[in-house]
N, CA and C of each residue as an Amber inpcrd file, in Angstrom:
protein
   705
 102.0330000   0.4660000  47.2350000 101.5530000   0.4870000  45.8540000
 101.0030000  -0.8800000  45.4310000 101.5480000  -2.1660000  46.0770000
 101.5940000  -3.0250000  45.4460000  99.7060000  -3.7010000  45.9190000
  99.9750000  -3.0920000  47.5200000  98.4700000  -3.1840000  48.0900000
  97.1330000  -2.6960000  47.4060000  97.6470000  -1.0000000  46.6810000
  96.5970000  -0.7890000  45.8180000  96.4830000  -1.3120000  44.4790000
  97.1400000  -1.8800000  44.2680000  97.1540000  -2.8970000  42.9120000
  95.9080000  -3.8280000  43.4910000  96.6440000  -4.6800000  44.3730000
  95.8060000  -6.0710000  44.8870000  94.7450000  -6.0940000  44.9530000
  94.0000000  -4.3860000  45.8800000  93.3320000  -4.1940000  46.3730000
  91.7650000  -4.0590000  45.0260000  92.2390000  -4.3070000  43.9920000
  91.1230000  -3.5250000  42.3600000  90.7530000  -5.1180000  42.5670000
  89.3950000  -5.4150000  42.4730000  88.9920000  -6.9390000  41.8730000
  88.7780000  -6.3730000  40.3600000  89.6550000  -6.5640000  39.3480000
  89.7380000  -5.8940000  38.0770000  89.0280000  -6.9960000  37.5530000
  88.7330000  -7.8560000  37.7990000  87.3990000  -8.8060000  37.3310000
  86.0930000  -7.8490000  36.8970000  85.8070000  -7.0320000  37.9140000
  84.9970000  -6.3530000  38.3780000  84.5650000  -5.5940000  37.4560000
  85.4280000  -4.8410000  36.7290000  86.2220000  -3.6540000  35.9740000
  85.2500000  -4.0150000  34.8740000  84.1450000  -3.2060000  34.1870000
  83.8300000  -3.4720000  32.8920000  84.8840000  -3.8120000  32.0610000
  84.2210000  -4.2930000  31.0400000  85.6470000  -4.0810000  29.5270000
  84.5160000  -5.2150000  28.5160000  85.1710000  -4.5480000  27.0420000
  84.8140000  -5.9930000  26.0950000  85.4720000  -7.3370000  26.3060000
  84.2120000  -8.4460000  26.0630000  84.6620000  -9.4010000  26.6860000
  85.4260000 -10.1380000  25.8330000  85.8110000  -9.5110000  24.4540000
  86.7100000 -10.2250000  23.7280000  87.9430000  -9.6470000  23.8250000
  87.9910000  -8.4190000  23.8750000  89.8030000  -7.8680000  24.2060000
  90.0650000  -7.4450000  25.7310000  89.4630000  -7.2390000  26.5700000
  89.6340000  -7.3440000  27.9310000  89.9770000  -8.2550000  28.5750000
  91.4960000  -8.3680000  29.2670000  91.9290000  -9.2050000  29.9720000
  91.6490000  -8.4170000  31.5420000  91.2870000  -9.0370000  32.3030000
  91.5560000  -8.6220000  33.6490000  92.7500000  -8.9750000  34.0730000
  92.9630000 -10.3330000  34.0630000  94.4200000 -10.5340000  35.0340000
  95.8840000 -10.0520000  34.1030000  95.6250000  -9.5170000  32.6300000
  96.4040000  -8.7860000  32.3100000  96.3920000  -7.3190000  32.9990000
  95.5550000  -7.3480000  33.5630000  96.1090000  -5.4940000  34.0450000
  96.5040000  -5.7920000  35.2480000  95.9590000  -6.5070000  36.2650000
  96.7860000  -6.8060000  37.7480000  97.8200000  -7.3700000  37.4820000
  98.3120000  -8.1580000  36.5560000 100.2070000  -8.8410000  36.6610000
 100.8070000  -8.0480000  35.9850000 100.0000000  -7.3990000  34.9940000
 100.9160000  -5.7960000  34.4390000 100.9750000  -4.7300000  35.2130000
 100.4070000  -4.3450000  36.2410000 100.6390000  -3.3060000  36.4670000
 101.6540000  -3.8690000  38.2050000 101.5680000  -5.4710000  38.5250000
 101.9550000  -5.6420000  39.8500000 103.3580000  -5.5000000  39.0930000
 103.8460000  -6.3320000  37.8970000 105.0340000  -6.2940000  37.1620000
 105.6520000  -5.0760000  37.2520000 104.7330000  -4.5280000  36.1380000
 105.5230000  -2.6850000  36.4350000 106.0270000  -1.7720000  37.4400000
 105.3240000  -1.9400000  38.8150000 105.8750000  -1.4440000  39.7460000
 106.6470000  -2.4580000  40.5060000 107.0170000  -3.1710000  40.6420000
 108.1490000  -3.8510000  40.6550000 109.5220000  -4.4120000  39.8900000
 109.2740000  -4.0640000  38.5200000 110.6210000  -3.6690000  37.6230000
 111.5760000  -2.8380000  37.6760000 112.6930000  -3.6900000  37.4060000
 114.0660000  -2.9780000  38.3030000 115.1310000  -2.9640000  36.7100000
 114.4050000  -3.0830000  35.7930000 115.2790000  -3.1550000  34.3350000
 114.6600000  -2.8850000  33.3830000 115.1330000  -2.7040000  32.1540000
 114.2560000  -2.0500000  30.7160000 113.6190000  -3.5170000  30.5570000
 113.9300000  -4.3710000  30.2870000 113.4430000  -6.0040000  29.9920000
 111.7980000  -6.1050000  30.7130000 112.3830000  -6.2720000  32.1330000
 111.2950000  -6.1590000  32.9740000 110.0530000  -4.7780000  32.8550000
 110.2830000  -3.9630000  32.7860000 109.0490000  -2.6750000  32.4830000
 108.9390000  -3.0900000  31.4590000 109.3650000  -3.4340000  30.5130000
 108.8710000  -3.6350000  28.5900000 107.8820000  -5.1400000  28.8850000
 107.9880000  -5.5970000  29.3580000 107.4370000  -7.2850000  30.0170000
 105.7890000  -6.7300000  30.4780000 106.3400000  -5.7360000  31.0810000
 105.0220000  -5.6960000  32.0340000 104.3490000  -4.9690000  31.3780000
 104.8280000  -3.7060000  30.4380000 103.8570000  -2.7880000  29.2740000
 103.3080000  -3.5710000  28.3150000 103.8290000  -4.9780000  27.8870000
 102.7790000  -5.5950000  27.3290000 101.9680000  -5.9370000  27.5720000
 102.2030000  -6.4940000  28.5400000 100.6900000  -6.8950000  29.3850000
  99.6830000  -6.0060000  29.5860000 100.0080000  -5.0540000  29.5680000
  98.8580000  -3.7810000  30.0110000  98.4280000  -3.7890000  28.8460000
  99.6360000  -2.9640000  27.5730000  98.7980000  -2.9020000  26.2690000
  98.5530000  -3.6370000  25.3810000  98.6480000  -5.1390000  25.8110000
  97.7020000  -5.9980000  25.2450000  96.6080000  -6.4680000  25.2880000
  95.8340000  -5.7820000  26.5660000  94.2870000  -6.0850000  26.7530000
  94.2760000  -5.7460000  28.2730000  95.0630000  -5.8200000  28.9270000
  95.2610000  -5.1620000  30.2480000  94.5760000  -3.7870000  30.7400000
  95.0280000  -2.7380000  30.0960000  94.3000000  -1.5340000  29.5610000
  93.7890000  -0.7960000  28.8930000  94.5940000  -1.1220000  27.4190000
  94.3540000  -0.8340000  26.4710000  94.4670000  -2.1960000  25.5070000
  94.1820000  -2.2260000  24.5410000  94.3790000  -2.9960000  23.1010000
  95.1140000  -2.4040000  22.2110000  96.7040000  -2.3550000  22.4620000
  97.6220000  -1.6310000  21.4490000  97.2510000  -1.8690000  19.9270000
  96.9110000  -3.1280000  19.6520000  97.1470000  -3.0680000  18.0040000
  95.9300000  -2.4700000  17.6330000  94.5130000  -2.3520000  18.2180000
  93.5680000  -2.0460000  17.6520000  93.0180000  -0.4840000  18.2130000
  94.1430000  -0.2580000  18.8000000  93.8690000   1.0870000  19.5750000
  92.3700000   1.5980000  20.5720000  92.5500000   0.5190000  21.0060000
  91.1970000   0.6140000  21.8710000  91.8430000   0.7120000  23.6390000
  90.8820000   1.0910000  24.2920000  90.7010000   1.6370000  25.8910000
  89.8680000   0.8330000  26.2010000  90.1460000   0.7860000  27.2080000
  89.0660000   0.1170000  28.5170000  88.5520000   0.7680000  29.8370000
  87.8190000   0.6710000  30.2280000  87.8940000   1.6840000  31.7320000
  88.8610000   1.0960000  32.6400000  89.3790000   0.1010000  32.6770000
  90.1640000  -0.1890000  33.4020000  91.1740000   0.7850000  33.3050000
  91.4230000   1.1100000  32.2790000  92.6570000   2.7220000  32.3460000
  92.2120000   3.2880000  33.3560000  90.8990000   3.8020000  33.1830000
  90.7050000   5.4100000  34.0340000  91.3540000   4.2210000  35.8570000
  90.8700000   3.4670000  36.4680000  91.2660000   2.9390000  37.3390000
  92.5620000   2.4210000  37.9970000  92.9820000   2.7230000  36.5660000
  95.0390000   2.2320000  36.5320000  95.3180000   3.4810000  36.2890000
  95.0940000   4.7450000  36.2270000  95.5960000   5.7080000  35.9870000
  96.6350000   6.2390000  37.0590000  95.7590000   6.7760000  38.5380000
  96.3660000   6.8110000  39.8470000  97.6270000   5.9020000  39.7410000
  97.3610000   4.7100000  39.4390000  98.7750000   3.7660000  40.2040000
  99.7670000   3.8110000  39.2150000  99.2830000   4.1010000  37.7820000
 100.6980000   4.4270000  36.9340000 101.4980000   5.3980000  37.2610000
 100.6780000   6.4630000  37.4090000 101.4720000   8.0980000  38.2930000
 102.3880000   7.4610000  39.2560000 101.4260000   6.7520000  40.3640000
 102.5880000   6.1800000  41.4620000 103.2850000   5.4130000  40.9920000
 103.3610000   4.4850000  39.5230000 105.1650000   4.0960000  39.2950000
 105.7930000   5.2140000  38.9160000 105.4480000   6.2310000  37.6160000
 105.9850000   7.0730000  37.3670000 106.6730000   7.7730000  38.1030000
 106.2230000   7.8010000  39.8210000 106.9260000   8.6290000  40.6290000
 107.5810000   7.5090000  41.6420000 107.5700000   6.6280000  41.6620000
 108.4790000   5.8160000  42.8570000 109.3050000   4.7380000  41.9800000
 108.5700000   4.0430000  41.0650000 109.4720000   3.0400000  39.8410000
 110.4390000   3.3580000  39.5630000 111.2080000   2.2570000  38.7700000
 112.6180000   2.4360000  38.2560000 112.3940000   3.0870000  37.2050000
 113.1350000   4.1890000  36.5260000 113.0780000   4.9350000  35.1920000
 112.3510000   4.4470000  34.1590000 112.7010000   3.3230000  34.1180000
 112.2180000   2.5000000  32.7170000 110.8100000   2.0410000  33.0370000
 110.7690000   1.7910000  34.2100000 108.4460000   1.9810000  34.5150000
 108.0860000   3.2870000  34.3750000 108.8520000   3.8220000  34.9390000
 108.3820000   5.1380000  34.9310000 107.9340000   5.4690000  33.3620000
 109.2080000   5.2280000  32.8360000 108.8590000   5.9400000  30.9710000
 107.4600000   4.9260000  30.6940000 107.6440000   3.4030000  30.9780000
 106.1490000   2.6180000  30.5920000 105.0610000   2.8150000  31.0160000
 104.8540000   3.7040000  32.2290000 104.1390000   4.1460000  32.6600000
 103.2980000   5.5370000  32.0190000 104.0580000   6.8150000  31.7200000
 103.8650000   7.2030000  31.0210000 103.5530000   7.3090000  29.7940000
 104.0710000   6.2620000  28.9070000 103.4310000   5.7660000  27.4290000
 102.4490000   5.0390000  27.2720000 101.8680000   4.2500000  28.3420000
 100.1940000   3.8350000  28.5160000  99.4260000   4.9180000  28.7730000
 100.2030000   5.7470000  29.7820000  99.0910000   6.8680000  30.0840000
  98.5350000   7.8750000  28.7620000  99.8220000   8.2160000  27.7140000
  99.8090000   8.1090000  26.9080000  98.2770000   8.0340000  25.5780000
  98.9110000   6.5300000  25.6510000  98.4980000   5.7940000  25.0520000
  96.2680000   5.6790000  25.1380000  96.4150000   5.5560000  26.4920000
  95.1270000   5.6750000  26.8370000  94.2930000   6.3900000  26.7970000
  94.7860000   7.6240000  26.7610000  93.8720000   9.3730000  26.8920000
  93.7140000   9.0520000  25.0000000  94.2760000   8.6500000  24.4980000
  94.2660000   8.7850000  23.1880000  93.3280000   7.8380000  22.1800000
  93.3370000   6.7530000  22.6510000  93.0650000   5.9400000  21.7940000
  91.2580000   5.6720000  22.4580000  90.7110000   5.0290000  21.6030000
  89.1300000   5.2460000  21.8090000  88.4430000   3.6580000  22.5900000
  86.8870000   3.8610000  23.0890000  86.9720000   2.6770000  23.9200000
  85.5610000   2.3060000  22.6050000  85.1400000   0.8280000  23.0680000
  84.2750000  -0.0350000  22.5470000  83.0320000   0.6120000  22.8630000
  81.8520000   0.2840000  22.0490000  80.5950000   1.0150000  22.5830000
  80.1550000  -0.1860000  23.4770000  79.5000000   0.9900000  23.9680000
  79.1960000  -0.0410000  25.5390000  80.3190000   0.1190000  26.6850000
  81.2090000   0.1460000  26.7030000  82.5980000   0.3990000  27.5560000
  83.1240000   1.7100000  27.3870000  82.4000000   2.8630000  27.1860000
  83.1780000   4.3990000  26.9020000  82.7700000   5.0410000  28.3400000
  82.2070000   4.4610000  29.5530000  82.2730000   5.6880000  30.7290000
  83.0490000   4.9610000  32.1260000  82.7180000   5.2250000  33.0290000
  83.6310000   4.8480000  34.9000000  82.6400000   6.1950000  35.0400000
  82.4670000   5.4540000  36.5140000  82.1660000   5.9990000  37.8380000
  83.0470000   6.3940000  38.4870000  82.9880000   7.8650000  38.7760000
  83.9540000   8.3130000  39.3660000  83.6050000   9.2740000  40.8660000
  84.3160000   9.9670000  41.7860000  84.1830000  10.6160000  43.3140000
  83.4800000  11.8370000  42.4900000  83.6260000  12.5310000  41.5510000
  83.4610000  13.7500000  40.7790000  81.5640000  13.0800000  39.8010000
  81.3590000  11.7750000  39.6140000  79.8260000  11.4990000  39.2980000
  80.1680000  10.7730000  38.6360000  78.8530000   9.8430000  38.2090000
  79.0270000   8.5490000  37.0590000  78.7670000   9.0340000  35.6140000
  79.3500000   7.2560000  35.2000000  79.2950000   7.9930000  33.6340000
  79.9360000   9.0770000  33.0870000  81.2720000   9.3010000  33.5340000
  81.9850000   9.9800000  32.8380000  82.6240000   9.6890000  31.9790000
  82.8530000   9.8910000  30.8460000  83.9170000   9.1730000  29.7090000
  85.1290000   8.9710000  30.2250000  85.6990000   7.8860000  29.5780000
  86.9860000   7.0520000  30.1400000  88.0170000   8.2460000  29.7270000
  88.4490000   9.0760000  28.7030000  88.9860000  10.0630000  28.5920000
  89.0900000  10.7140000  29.5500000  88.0280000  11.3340000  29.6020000
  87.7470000  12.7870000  30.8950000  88.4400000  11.9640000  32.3460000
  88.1060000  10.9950000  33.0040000  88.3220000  10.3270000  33.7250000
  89.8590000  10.3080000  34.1300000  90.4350000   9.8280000  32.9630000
  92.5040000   9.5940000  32.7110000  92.6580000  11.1900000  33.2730000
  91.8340000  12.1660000  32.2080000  92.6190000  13.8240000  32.4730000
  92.3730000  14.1850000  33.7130000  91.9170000  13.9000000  34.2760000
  91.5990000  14.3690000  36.0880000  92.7710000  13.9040000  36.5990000
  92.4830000  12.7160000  36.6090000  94.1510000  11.9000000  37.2550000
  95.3720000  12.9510000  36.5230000  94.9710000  12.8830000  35.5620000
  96.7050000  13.5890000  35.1740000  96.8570000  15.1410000  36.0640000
  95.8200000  15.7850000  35.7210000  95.7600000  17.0630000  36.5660000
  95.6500000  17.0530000  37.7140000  95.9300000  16.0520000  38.4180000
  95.7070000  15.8500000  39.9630000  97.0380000  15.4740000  40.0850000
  98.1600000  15.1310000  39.4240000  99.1660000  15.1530000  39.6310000
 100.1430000  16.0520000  38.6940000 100.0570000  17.1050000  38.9140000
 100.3680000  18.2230000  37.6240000 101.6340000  18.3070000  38.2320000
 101.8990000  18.5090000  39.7650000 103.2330000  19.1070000  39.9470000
 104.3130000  17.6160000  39.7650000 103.6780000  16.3600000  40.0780000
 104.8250000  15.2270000  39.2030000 105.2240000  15.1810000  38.0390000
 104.3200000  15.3760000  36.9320000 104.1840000  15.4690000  36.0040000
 104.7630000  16.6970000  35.0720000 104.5420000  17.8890000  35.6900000
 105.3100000  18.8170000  35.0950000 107.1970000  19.0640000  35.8110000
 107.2520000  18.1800000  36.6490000 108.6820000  17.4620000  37.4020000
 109.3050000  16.5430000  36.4410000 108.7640000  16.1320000  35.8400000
 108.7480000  14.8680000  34.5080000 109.6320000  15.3990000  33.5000000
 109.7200000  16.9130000  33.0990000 109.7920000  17.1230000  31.7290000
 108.6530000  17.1420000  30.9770000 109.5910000  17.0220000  29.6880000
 108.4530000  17.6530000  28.0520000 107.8910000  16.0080000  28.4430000
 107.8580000  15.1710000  28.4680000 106.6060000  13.9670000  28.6170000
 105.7400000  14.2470000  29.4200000 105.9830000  14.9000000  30.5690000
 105.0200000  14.7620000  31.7130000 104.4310000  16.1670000  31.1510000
 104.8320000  17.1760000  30.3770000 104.6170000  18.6320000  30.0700000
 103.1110000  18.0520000  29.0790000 103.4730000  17.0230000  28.1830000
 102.7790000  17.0500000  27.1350000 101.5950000  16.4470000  27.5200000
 101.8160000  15.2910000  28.0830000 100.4220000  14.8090000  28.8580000
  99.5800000  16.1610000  29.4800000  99.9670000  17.0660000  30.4190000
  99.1350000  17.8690000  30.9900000  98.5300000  18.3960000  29.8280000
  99.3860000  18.5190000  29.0200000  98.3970000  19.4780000  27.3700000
  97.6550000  19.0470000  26.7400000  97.9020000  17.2180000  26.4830000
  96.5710000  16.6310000  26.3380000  95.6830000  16.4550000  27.2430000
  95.7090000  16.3660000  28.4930000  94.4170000  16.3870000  29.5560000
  93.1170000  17.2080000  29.2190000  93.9460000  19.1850000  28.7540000
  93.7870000  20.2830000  29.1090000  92.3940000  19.5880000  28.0780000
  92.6640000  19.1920000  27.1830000  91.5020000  19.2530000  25.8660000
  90.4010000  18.9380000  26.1130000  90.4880000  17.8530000  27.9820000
  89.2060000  17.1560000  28.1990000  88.7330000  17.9090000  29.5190000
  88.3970000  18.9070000  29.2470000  88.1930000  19.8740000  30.0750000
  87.2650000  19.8230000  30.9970000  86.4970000  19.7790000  31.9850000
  85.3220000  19.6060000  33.0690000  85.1870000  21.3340000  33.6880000
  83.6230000  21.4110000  33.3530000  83.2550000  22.5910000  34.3460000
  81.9230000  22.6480000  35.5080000  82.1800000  22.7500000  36.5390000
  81.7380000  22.3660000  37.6730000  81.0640000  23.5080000  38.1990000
  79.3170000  23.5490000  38.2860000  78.5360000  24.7160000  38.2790000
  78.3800000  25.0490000  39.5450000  78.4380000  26.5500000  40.0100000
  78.4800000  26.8320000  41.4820000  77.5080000  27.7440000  41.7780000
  77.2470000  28.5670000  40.7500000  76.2730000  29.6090000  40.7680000
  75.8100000  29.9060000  39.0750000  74.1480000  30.3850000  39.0510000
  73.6340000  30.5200000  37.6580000  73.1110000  31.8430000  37.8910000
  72.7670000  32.6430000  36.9910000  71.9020000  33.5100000  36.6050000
  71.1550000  33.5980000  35.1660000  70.3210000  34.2190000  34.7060000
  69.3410000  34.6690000  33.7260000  70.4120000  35.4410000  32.7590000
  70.5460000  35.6390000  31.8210000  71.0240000  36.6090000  30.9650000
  70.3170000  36.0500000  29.5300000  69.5600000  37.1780000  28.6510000
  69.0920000  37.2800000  27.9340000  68.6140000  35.8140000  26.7540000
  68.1730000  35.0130000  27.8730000  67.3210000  33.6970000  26.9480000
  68.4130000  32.5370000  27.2660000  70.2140000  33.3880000  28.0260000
  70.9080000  32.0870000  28.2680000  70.9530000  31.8720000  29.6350000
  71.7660000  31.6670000  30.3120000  72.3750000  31.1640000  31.3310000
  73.8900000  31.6920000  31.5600000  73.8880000  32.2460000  32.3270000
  75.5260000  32.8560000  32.4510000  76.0430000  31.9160000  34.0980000
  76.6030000  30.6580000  33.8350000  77.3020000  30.1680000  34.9290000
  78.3160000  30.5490000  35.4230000  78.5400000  30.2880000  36.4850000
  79.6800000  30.6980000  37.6620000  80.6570000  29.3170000  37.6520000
  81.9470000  29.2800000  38.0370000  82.1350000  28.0850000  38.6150000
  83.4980000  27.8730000  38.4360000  83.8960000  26.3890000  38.7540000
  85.3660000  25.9090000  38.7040000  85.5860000  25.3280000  37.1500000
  86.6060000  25.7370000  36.3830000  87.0010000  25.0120000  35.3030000
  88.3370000  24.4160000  35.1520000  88.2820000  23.1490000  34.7660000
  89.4120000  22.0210000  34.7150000  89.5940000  22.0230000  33.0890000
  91.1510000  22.3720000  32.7730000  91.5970000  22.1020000  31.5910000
  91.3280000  23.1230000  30.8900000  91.0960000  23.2610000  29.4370000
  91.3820000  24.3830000  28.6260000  90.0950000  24.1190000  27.9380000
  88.5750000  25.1480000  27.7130000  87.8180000  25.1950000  26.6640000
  88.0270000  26.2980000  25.6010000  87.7710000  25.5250000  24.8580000
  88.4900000  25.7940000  22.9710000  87.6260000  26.9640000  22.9980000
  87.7520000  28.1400000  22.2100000  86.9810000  29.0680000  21.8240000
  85.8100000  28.9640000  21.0660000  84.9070000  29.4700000  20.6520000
  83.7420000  29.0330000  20.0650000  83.2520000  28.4630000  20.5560000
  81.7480000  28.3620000  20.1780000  80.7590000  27.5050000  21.0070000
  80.7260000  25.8550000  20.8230000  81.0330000  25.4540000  21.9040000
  81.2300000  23.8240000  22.0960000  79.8640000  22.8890000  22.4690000
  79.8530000  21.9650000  21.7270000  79.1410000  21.2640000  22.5250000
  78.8830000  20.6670000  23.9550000  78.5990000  20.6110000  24.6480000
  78.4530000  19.6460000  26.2140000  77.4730000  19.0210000  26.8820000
  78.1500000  17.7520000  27.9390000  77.0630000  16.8330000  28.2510000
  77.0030000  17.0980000  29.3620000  75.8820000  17.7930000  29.7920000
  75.3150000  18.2910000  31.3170000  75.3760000  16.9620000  32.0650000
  75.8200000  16.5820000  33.5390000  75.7340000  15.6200000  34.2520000
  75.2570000  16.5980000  35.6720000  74.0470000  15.9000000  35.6910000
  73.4370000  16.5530000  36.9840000  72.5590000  15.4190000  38.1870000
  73.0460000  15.7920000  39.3730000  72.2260000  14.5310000  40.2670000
  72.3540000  13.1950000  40.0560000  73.5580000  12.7760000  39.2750000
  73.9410000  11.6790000  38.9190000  72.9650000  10.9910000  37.4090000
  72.6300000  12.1080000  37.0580000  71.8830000  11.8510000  35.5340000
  72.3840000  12.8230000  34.6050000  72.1980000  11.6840000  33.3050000
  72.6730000  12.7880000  32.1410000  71.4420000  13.3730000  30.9000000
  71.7080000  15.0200000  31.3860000  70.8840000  15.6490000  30.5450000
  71.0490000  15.9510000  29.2090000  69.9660000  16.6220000  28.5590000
  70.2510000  16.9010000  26.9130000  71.2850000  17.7790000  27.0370000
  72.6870000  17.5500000  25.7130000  73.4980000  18.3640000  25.0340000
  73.3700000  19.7870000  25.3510000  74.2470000  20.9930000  25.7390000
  74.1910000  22.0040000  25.2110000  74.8160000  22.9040000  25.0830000
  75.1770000  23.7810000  24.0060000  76.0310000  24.6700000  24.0020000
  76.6290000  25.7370000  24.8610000  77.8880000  25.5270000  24.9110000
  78.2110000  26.6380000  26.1990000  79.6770000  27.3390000  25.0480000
  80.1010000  28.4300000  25.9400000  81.3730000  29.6000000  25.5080000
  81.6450000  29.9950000  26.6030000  82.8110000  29.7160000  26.4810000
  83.8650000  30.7760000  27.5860000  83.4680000  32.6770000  27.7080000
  82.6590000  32.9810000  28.6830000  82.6520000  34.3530000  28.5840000
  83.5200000  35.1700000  29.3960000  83.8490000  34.1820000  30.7690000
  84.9440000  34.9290000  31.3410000  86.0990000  34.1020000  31.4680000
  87.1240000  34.0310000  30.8640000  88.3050000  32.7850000  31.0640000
  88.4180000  33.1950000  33.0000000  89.5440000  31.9470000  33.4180000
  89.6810000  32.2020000  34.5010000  90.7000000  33.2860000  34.4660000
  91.0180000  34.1120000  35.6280000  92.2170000  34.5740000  36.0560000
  94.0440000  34.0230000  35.9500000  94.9460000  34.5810000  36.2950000
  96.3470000  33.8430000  36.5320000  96.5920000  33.1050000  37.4840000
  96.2720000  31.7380000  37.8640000  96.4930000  31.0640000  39.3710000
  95.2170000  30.8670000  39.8140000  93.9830000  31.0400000  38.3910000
  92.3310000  30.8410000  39.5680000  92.0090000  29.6330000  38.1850000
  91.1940000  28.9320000  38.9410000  89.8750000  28.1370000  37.8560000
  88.7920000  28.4740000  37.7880000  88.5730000  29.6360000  38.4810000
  87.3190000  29.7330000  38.3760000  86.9480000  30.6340000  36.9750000
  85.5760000  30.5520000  36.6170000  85.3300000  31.0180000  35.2280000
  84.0270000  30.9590000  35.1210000  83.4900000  31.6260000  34.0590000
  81.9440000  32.0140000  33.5590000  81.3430000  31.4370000  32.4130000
  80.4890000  30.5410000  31.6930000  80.1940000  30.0070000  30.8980000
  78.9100000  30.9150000  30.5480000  78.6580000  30.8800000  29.1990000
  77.6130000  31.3550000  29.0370000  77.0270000  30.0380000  28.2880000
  75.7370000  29.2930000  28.6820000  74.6170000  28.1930000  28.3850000
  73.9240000  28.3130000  27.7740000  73.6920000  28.3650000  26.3590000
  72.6120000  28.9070000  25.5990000  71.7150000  27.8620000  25.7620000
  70.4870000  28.8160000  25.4190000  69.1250000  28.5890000  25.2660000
  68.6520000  27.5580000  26.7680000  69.5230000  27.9480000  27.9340000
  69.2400000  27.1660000  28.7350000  68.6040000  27.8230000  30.2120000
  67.7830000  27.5440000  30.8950000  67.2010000  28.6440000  32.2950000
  68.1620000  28.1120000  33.3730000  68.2080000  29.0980000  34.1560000
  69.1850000  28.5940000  35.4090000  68.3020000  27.2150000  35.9900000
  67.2790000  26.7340000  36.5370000  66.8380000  26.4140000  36.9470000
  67.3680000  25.2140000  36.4970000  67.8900000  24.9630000  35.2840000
  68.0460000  23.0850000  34.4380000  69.5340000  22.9530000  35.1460000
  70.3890000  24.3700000  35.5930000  71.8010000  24.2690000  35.9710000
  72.2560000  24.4910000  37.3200000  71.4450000  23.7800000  38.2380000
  71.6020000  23.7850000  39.5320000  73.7670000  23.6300000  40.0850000
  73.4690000  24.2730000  41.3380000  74.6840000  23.8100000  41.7480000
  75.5280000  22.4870000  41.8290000  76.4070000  22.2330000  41.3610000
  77.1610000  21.0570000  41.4080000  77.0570000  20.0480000  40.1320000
  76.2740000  20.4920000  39.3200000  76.0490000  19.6470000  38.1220000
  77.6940000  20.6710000  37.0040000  77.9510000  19.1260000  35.9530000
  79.2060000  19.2270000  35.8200000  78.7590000  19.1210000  34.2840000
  79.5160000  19.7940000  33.3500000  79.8380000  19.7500000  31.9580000
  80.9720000  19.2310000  31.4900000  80.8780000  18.2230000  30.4380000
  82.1110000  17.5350000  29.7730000  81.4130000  17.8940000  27.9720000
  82.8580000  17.8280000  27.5040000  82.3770000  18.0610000  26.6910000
  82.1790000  16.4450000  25.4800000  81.0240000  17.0310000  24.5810000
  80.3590000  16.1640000  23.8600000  81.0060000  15.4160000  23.2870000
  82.5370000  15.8990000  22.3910000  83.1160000  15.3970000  22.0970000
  84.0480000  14.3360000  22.0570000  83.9910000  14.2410000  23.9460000
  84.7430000  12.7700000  24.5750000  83.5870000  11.8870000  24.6390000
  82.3200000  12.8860000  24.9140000  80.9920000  11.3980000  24.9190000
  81.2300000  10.6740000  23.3850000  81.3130000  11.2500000  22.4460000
  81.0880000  10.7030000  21.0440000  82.2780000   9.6740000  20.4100000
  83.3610000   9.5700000  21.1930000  84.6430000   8.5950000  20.9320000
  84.0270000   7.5850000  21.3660000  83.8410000   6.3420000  20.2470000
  83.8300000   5.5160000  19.9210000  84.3280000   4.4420000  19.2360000
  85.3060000   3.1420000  19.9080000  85.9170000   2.3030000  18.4520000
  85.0200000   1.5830000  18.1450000
């Protein structure tokens, strides 16, 4: 763990250059997974949420979260209790609170420019069975993830002026028609409305969107929808 700590040049790491600490998130997070007492994890959660990852008093994010996300899970699951809980209350903390303009996306294996939100909820849902091992903390995080939902296009067809997509869906889309930010070929297209027409199954992700006013042709395979609403968080 301590290797994938080392291993981030968190220099690197966008952030505002007035509340972004870099070497607050590498001695906070090397701290945290090496705390063996409440003193020590409370030591090292400041550091994080004082500019490390977040900016506690002003409630701001950094992308450095989405990048500390993975290794908080891994204290949460190998740390002493009391990282573990600090671990979880950044994670917390981070899905929640909003980033600086100019600093709201990360590059991620899934495409760039994803909002720092959407980004945290992957990580969390990529560790669902630790997390729901956790208890009501680790329960509640998965429920906030669910909100930042990703749908991942596999197949399109024509239906009457829309688009009826095929595909994998991550997290929970709200009923009614939502806004979303098409990410396709590593570019981001115009806004557009989509609805749940077929939820998934019990034990499947897969699911049907219906795309208004959109031709299959703009919704090629593998292009991904987030919704608008994490693009538009801004502190």
């Amino acid at each position: 763990m301590l290797d994938a700590i080392d291993g981030v040049n968190w220099a690197a790491v966008p952030g505002h250059p007035r509340w972004y600490e870099p070497a607050r998130a590498a001695r906070g997070l090397r701290a945290l997974a090496e705390a063996a007492n409440l003193v020590q994890a409370a030591e090292a959660g400041s550091l994080l949420a004082g500019g490390g990852i977040v900016h506690g008093h002003s409630g701001a994010v950094f992308p450095a979260a989405a990048v500390a996300a993975p290794l908080l899970l891994d204290i949460a699951q190998q740390g002493h209790p009391a990282a573990r809980d600090t671990a979880l209350g950044l994670l917390d903390e981070a899905l929640s609170s909003y980033p600086h303009a100019g600093y709201t996306r990360v590059n991620t294996p899934d495409g760039p420019a994803v909002p720092i939100c959407c980004a945290i909820a992957d990580h969390l849902r990529a560790r669902a069975v630790l997390l729901t091992g956790l208890g009501k903390r680790g329960k509640t995080l998965l429920a906030d993830a669910a909100e930042h939902w990703r749908f991942e296009i596999r197949e399109c067809v024509a239906d009457s002026g829309d688009t009826a997509a095929f595909g994998v869906l991550a997290g929970c889309l709200p009923d009614g028609v939502q806004a979303a930010e098409l990410h396709r070929a590593g570019e981001l297209a115009v806004p557009a409305g989509v609805a749940l027409e077929y939820p998934p199954a019990e034990g499947s992700r897969e699911a049907c969107l219906r795309v208004r006013g959109r031709h299959p042709d703009e919704l090629p395979p593998g292009a991904t929808l987030f919704p608008s609403e994490c693009v538009l968080r801004v502190h």
